[in-house]
Each structure stands twice: as C-alpha cells, then as structure tokens.
Tab-separated table of C-alpha atoms in Angstrom:
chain	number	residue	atom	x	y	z
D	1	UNK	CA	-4.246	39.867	20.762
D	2	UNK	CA	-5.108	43.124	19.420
D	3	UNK	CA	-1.612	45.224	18.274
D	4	UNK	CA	-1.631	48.431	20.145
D	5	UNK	CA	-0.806	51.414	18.436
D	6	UNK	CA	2.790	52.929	19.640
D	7	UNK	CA	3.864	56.612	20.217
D	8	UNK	CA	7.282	57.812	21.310
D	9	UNK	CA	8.246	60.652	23.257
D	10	UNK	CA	9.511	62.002	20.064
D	11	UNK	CA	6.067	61.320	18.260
D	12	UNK	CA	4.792	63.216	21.237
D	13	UNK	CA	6.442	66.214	20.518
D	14	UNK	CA	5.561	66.506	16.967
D	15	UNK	CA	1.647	66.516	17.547
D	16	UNK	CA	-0.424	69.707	17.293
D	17	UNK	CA	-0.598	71.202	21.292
D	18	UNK	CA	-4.504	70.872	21.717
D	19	UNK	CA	-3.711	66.903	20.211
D	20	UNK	CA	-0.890	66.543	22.542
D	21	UNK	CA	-2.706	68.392	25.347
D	22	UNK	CA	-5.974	65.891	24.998
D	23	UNK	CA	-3.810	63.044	24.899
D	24	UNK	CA	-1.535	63.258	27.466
D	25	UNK	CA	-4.630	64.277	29.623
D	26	UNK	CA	-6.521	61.599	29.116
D	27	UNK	CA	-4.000	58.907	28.803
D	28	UNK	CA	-3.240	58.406	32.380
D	29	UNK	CA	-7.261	57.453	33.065
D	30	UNK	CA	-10.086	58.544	35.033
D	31	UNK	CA	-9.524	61.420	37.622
D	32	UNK	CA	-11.639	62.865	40.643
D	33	UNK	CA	-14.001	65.675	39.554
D	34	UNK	CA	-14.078	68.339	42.288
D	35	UNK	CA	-15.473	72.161	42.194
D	36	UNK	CA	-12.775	74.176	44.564
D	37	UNK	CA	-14.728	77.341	46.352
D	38	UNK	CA	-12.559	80.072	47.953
D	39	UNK	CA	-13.310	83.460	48.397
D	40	UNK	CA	-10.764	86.571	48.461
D	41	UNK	CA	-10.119	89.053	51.370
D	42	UNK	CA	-13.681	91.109	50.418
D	43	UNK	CA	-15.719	88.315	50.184
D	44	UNK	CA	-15.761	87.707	46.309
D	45	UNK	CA	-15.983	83.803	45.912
D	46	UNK	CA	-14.344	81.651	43.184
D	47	UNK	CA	-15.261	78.547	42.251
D	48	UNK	CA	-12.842	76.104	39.837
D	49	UNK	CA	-13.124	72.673	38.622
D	50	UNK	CA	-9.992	70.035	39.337
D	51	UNK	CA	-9.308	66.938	38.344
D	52	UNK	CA	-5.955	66.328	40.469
D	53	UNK	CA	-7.222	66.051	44.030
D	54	UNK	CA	-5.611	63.072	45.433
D	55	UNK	CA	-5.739	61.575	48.614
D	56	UNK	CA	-2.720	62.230	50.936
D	57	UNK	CA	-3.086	60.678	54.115
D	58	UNK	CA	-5.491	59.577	56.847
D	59	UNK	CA	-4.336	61.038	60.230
D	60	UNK	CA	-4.213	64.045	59.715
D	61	UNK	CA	-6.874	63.489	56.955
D	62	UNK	CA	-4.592	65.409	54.572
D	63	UNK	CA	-5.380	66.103	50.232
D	64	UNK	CA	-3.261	67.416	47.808
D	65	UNK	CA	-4.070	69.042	44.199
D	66	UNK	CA	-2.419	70.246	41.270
D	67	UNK	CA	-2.722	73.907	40.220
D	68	UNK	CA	-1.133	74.817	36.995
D	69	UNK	CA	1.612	77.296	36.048
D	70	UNK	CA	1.226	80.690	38.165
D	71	UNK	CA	1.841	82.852	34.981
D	72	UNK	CA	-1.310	83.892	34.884
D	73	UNK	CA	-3.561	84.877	37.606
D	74	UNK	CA	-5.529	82.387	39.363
D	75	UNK	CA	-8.175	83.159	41.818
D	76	UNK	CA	-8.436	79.790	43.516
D	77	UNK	CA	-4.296	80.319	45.029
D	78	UNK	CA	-4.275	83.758	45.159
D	79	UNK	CA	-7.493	83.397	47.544
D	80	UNK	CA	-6.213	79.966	49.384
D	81	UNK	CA	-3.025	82.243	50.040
D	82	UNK	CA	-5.204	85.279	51.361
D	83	UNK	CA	-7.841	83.298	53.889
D	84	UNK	CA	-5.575	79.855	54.078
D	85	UNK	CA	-9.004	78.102	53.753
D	86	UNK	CA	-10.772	76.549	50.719
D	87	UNK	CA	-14.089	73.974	50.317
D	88	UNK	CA	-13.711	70.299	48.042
D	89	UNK	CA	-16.941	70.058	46.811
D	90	UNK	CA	-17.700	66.295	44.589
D	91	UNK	CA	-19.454	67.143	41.304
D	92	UNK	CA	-22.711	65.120	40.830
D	93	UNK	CA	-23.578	63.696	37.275
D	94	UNK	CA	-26.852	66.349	36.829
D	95	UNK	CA	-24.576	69.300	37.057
D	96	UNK	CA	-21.138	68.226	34.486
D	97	UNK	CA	-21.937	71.280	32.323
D	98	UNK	CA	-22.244	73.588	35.044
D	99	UNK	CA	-18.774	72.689	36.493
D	100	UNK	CA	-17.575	72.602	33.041
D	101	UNK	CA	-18.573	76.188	32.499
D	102	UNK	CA	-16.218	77.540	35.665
D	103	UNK	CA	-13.183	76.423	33.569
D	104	UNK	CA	-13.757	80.288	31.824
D	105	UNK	CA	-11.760	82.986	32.208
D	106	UNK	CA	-14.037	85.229	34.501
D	107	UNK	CA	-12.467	88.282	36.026
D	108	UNK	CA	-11.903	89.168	39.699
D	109	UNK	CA	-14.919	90.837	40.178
D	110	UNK	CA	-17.574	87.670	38.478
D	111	UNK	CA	-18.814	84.966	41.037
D	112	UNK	CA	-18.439	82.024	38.959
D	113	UNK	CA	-21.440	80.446	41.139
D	114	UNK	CA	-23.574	83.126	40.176
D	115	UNK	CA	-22.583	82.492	36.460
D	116	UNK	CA	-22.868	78.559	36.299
D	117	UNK	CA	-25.777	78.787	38.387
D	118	UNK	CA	-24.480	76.664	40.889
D	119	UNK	CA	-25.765	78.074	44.507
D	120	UNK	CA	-23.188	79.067	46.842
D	121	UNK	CA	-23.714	78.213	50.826
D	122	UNK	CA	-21.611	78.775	53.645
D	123	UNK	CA	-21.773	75.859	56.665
D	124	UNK	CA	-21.086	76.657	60.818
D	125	UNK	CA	-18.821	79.621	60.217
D	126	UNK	CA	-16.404	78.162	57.646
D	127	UNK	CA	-14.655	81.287	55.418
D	128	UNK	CA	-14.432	79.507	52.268
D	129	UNK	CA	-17.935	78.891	50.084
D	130	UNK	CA	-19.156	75.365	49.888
D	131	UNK	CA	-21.310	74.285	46.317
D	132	UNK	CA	-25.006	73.514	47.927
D	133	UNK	CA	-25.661	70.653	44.865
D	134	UNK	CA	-22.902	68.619	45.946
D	135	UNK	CA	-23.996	65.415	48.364
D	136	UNK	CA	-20.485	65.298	49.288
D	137	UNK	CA	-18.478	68.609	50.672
D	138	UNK	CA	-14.964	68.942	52.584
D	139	UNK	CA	-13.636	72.509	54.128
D	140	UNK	CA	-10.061	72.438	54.309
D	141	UNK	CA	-7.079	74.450	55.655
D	142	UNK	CA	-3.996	75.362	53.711
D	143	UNK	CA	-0.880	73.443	54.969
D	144	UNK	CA	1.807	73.571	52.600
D	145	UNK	CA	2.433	73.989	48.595
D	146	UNK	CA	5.321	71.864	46.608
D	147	UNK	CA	6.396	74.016	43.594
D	148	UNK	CA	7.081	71.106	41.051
D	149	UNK	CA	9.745	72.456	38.966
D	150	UNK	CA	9.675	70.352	35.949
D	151	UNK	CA	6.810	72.641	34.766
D	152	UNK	CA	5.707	75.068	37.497
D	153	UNK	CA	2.737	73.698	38.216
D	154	UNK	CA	2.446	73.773	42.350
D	155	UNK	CA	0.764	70.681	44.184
D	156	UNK	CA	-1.400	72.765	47.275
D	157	UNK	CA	-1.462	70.574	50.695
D	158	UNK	CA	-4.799	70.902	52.711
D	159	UNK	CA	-6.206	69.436	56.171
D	160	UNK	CA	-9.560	68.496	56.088
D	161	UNK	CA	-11.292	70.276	58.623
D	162	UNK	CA	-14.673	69.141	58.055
D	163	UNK	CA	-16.839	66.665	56.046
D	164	UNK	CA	-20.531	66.681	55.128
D	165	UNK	CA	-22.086	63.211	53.108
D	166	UNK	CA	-25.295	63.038	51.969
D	167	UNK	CA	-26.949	60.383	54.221
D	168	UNK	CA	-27.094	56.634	53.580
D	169	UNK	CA	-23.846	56.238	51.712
D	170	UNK	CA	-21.669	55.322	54.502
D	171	UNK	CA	-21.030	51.851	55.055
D	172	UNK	CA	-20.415	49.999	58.190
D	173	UNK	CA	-16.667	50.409	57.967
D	174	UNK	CA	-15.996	54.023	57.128
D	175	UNK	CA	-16.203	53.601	52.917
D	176	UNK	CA	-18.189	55.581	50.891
D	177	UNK	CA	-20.297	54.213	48.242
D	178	UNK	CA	-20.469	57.280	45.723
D	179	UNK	CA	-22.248	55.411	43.188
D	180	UNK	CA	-25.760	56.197	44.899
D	181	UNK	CA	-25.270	59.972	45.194
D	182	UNK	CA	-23.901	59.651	40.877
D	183	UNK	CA	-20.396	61.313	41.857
D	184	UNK	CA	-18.766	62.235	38.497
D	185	UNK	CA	-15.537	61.469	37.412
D	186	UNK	CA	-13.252	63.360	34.587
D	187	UNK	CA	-11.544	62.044	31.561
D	188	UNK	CA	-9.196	64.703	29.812
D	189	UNK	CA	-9.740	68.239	29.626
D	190	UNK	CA	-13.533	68.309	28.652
D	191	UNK	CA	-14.648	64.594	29.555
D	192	UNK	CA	-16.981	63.441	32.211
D	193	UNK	CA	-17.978	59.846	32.929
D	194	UNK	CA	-20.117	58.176	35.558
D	195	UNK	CA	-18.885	55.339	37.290
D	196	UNK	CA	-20.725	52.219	38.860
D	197	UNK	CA	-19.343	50.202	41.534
D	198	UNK	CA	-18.277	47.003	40.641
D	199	UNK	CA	-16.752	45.187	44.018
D	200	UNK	CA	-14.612	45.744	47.006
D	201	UNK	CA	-11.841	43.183	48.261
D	202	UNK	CA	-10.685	41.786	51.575
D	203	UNK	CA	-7.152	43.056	52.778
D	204	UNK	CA	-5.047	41.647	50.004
D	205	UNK	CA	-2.525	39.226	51.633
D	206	UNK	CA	-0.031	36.959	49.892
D	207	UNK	CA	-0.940	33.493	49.091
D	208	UNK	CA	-4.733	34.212	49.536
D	209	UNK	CA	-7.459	35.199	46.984
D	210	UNK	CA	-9.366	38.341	47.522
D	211	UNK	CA	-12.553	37.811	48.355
D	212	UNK	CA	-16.146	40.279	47.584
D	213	UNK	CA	-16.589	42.440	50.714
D	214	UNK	CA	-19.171	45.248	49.110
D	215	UNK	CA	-22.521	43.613	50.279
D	216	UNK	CA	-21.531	42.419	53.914
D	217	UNK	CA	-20.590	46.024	54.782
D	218	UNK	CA	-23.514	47.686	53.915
D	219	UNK	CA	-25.197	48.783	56.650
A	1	UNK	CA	-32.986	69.018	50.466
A	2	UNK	CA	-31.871	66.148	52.631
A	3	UNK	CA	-29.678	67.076	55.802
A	4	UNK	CA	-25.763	66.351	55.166
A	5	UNK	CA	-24.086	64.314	57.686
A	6	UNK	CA	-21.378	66.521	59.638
A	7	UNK	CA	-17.913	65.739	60.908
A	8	UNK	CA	-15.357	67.965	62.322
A	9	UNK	CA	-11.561	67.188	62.151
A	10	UNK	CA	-12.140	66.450	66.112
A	11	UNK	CA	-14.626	63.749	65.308
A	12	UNK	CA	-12.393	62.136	62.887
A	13	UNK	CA	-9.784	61.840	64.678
A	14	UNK	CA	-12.066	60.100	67.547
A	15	UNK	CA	-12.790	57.347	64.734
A	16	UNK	CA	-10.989	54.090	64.954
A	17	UNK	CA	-7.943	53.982	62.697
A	18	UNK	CA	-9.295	51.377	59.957
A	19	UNK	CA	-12.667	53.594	59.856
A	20	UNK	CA	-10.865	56.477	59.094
A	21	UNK	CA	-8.851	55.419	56.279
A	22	UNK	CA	-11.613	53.241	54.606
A	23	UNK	CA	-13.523	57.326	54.891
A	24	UNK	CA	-10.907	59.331	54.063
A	25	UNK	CA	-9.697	57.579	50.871
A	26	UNK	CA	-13.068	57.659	49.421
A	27	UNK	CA	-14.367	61.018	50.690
A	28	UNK	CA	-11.822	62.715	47.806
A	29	UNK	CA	-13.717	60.690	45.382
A	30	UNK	CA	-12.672	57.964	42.485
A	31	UNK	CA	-9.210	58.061	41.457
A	32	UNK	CA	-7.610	56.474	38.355
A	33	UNK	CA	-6.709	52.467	38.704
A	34	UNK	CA	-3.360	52.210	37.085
A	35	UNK	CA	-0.342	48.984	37.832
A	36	UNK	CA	2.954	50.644	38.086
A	37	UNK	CA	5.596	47.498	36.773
A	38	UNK	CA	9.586	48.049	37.847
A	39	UNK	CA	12.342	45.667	38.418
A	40	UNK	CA	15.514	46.009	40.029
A	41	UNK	CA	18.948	45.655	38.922
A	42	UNK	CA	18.816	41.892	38.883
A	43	UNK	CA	15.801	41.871	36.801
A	44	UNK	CA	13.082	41.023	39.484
A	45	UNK	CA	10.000	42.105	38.529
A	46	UNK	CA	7.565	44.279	41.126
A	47	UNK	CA	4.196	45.443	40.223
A	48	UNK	CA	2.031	47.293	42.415
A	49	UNK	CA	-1.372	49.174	42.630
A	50	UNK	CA	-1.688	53.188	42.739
A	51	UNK	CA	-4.968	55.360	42.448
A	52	UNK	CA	-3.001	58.307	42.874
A	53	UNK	CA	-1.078	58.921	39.425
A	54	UNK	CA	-2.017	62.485	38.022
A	55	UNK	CA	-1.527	64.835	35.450
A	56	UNK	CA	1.379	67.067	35.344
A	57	UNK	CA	2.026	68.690	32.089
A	58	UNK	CA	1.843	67.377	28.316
A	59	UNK	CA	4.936	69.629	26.959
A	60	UNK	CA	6.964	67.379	28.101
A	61	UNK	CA	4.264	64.989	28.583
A	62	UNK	CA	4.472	64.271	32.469
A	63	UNK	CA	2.906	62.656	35.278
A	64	UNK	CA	3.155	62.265	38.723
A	65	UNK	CA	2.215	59.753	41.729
A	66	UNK	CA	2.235	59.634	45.933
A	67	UNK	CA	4.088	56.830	46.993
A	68	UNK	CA	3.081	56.412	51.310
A	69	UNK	CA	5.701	56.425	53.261
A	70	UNK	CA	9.023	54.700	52.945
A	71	UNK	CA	9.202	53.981	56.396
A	72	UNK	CA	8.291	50.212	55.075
A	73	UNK	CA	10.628	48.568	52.366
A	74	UNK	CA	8.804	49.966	48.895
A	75	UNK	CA	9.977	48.193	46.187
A	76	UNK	CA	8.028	50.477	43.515
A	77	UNK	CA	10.446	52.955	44.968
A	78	UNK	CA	13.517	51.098	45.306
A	79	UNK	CA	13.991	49.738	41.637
A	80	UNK	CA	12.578	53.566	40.312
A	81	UNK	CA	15.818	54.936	41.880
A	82	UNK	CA	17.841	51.902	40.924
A	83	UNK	CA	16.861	51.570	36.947
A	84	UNK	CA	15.115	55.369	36.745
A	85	UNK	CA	12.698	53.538	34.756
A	86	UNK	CA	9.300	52.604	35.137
A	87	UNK	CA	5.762	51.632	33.599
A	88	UNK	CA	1.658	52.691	34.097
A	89	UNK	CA	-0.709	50.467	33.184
A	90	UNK	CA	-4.230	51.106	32.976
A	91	UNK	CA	-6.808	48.270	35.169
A	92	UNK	CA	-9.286	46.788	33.054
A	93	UNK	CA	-12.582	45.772	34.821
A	94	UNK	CA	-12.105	42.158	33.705
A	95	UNK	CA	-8.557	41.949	36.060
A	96	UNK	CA	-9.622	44.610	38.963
A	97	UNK	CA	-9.424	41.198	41.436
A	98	UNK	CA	-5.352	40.247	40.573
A	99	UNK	CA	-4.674	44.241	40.400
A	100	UNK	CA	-5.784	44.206	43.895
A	101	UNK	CA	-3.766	41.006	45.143
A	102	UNK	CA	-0.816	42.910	44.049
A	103	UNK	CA	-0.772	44.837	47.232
A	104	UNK	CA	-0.290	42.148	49.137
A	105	UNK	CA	3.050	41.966	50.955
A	106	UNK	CA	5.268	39.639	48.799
A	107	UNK	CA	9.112	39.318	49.471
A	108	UNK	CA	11.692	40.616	46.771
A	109	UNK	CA	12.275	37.149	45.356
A	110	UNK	CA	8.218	37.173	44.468
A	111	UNK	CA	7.514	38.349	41.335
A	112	UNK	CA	3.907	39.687	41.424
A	113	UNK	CA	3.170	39.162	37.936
A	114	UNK	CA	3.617	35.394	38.521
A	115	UNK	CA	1.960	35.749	42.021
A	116	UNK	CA	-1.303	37.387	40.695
A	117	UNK	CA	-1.062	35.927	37.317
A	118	UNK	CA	-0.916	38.723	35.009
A	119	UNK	CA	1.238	38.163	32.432
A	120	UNK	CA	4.342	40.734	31.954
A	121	UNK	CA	5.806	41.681	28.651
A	122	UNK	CA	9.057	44.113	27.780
A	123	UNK	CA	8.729	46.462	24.919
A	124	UNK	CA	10.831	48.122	22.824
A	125	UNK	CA	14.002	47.896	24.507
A	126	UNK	CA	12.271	49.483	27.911
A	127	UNK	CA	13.368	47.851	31.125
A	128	UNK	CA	10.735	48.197	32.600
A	129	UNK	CA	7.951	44.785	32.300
A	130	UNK	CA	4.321	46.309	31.144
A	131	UNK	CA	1.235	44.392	31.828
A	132	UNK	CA	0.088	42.650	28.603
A	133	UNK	CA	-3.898	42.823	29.672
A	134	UNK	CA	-3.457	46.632	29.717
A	135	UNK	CA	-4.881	48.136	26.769
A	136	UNK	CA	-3.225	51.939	27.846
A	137	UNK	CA	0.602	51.461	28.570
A	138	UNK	CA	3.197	53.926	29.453
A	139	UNK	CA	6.931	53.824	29.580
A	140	UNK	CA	8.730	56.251	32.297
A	141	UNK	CA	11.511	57.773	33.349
A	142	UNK	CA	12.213	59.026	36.413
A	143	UNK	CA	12.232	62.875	36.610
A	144	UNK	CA	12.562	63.822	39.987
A	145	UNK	CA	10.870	63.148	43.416
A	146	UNK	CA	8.894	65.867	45.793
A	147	UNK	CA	8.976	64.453	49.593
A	148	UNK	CA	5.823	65.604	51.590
A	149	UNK	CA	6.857	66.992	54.964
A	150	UNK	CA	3.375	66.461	56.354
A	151	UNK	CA	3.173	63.253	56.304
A	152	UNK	CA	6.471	61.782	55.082
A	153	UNK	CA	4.570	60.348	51.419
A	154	UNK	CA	6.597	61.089	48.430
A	155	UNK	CA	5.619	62.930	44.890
A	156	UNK	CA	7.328	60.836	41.958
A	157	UNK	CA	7.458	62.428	38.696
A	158	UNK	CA	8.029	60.818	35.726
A	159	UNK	CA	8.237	61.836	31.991
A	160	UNK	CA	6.787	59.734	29.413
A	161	UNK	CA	8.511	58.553	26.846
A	162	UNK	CA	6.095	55.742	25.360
A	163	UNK	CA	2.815	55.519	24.998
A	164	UNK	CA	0.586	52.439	23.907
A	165	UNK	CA	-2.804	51.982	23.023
A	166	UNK	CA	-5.166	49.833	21.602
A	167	UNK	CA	-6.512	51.279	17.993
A	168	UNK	CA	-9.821	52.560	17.954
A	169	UNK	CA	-10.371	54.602	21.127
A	170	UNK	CA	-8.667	57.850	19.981
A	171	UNK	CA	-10.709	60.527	18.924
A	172	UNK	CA	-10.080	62.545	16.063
A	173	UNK	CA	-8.768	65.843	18.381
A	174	UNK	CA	-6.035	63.260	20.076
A	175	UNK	CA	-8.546	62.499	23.706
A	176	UNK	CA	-9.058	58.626	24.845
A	177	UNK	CA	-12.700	57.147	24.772
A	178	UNK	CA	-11.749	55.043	27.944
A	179	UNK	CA	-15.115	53.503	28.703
A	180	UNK	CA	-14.631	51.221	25.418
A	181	UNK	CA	-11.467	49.479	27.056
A	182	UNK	CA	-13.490	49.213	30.233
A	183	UNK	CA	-10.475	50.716	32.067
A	184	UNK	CA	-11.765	51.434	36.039
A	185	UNK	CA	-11.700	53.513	38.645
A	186	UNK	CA	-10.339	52.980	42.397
A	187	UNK	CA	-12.434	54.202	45.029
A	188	UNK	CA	-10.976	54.019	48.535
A	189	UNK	CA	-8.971	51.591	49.648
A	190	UNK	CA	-10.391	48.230	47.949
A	191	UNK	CA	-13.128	49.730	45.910
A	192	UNK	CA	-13.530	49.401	42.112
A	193	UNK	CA	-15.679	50.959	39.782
A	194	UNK	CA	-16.502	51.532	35.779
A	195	UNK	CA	-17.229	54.611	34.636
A	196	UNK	CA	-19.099	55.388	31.531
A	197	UNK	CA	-18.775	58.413	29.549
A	198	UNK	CA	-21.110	60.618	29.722
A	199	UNK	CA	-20.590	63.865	27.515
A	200	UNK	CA	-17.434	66.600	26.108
A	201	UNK	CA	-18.418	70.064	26.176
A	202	UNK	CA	-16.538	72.790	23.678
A	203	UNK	CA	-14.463	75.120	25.297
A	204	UNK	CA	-15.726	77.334	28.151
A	205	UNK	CA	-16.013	80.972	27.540
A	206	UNK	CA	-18.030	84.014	29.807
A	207	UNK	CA	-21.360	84.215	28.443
A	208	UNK	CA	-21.249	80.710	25.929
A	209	UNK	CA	-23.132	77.984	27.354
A	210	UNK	CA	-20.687	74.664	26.671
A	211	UNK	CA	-22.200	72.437	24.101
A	212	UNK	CA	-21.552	69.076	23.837
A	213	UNK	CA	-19.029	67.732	21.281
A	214	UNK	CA	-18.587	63.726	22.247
A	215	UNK	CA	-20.151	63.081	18.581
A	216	UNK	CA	-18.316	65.142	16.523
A	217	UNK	CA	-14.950	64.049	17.573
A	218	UNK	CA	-15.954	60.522	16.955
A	219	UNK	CA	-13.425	59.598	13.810
C-alpha cells in the first residue's frame, strides 16, 4: 500500500493560516451546502452560505449549525436572535458561484439576494426569506444556541417548521434522493462537488450482510 | 417552475416514525461519511459510522460530532471518556457496504473491525486503531463534550493531533482534492453517495464576481 503522508499537531501549527485554514477544512470530508435566509426587524434579508448544518433529531425534526466566532458582526445571528426564525435552503449545482459570492462582507443595509442574483420568495406567511432556485427549502424556528468554548464558535438549534421538495424525489419510505434535483455538496472553504448516489442498505444487523435497498423503494 | 411539495411540522409529526427519520435525515442534505475507531481500557476495539462530524476551528485544528442519545449503551462514547482518545476515518466508495454493517448492534466482546472485515492498524504510538483502507486519517483527543437539552444527543469535540493522507491530493494552498480518493458522502440514514468536484472560486468580495481557481492550485 501507498505510504500516507503524516502531519502532527505540531506540524499543524507551523503552517501558514490560509494553508492551515484549507486543510483543516477540508480534511474532515464532504459537508452539506446550505444558503441560510433571515431577515432583521425592518425587513432587510440576509442570505449566508454553511457548510455545518447537521441533522439533530427526528421528532421534533430538530438541525443544528455552526456559526463562527461572534467578534465580528454577523447578520444571519443577529437576525435569528431578532425574529427567532430563519429558512435552510439546499444549494443546487447551477448556482455554486452564486452561493459562493454571499460569503462577502456586505453591509447591513445590501440584500445579498439582490447581489448574487439569487431571487428571494417568501412561502404561507413565514418571516424569514426562502431562496426560490432551491428544489429543496426548510423554515425553521430558533430553539437554543451551545456557545462552544474551545473557540467561540456557537452551534444554533432550530425546529423545522416546514419543508418544501421539489416533486418526484421522495421515495416510498420517507428518503430523499437528492441526486435528481443535483444538490451540491462543499469541500473546504471554496470547494463544491456534486455527488451521485451510489446505494442504500437494509437495517444493518449483526451477523447479516447488508443488502441494496435503493431501487425497491422507488416509488 | 414546478410546484414544491409542502409539509408543516403538524404533518410530520402525523408521519409514521420510520418515514420520518428516513425524511428528516436526508432533507438537511449529504453529510460527510467518516468511521470513528476507539477501544476501551482493555484494548477492545469499537468502530462505528457518523455523518455528522464538522468543522470547528483550524487554530487549534478542531472538530466536532453528535453522538444520539446515550440512553442506549454507546460504546463510541464510552471508550472516548475512558482513553480521551479517538480516530476519523474517511469512507471510501469501494468499502461504503462494511462501513454500514458497522452500525449494527454488536456486543462489547465484538470487535467490529473483525466483524465487518476492515482491517485496523495503530499508528504512531496513538491508542486509538485507524482503519487501514482510509486514505484521510485523524488522531483525536477528547476536548470537551456539549449535551443537547432538546433532544438529549451529545456535541463531542475533539482536537486533532494527527493527520494522514495519501500523497498526491493536496493542493498547493494546503485544501484536499477528495474526489481522487473516492471518499463519499452519507445521505440519510443508509444512503451513500460520490461526489465529484466541481469548481474553487477566489475569494468573495462586494462587487468581484468569484472566478474559478481549481486549476491553478493544482501542484
């Protein structure tokens, strides 16, 4: 087998900060790619890409993200704090560079949707801007934040209040095949990859080999 | 455009348990496929499947991961607080099949390595066993833990102290080209995929359209 090059903590902390910051970004894999809408007390939306949504729990239908350090001023939490509500919108393949482009530093009064030329909608009386090029959309409450300590970043706690899917991708048990609607996926700070579905596997249980499940579920 | 599906929290909590999950783990989109190895204090090994590690901070380089609740006996958990030690291993698309067997309820005297047949290896001292197919590998200590209140999940957070990868897929500016390991994605409960990358695009800035800059990093 192939030798795998080795780095140490130590090495780690010797490496140029944009190195070290592309590294240790990309390192742990793949991530969700997600454009987070909010809008302040007068109405001025925000819209952010994140990479750190994860999945929390089922019932409630709960998601988590990662925001980074509160030393400087971020729209998306100061605007989840003000109207408790914000939308999870997935980013499609056709429009990477446009949710690239809301990673810049646009001031309070800029509508990042306006400037990417993504176009904003708003869906059955829901506060919080949803992104009308996404096939897949959530609007969520905020529950609960976890100041992580180690670094202040803060990991925000939502409740999904409601979902919209593009039609068609729902199979017969509840999963979503994201592969027909070209969902995106990040890789580091600036990398975007599209993923194809390769299988799904019966309930894993000990002394039994997983078998294919993708094709008998489709509906 | 076509007409999105629509369903409240109401209807989703109408939806039979199974349904539910299989929707609400994929609706956040792909997540990253990593094997987290451990062992306890009698050196039997445990490794188990998580799509929820993330990205916490490169200086120090962290990370962090949901564990569901402990309600059941976790044994990721369990030797993480014995030995404070343990390791991430990236799923390649060629074992996504024994990755998934390893959530299947063994006892503590069953090593999953053995059980699944993915061969472990120790490196450099670590305690922790890594998975020799993995061609991204870290070594981690344990940090600290964040318990969700919500739902009674738990945030682990780890810092790593070793990193290992296989030579070629670093870019000259430190980031991972992932797609030439084939490492996957989880999406939902049981579903795997392979992404591809796609593009990099240069900074954002207002007013600068983001070009791309996958080739020029290229060593």
């Amino acid at each position: 087998m192939q030798e795998l090059e080795h780095f140490t903590e130590e090495d780690l902390k010797q490496l140029p900060s944009r190195y070290r910051a592309h590294f240790i970004n990309s390192v742990t894999g793949y991530k969700s790619a997600n454009l987070i809408g909010t809008q302040d007390e007068n109405a001025n939306a925000n819209l952010a890409i994140f990479n750190s949504v994860v999945h929390i729990g089922s019932h409630p239908a709960l998601l988590g993200f990662i925001l980074r350090p509160l030393t400087v001023p971020r729209h998306t939490y100061s605007n989840i704090k003000a109207t408790k509500t914000f939308t999870v919108n997935h980013i499609g393949s056709r429009f990477i560079e446009q949710a690239h482009q809301t990673a810049a530093s646009y001031d309070d009064q800029q509508d990042e949707f306006e400037e990417v030329n993504l176009k904003k909608m708003y869906l059955d009386d829901f506060k919080a801007p949803y992104v009308e090029a996404s096939m897949v959309k959530m609007g969520c409450t905020y529950v609960n934040e976890y100041p992580i300590a180690e670094n202040g970043t803060v990991m925000i706690i939502g409740r999904i209040e409601h979902i919209y899917i593009a039609p068609g991708i729902q199979h017969a048990d509840g999963w979503l095949q994201l592969d027909q609607i070209e969902t995106a996926v990040t890789l580091g700070i600036d990398g975007y990859a599209l993923p194809k579905v390769l299988d799904r596997f019966s309930y894993a249980q000990p002394g039994q080999a997983p078998k294919s499940i993708l094709n008998e579920t489709k509906k």
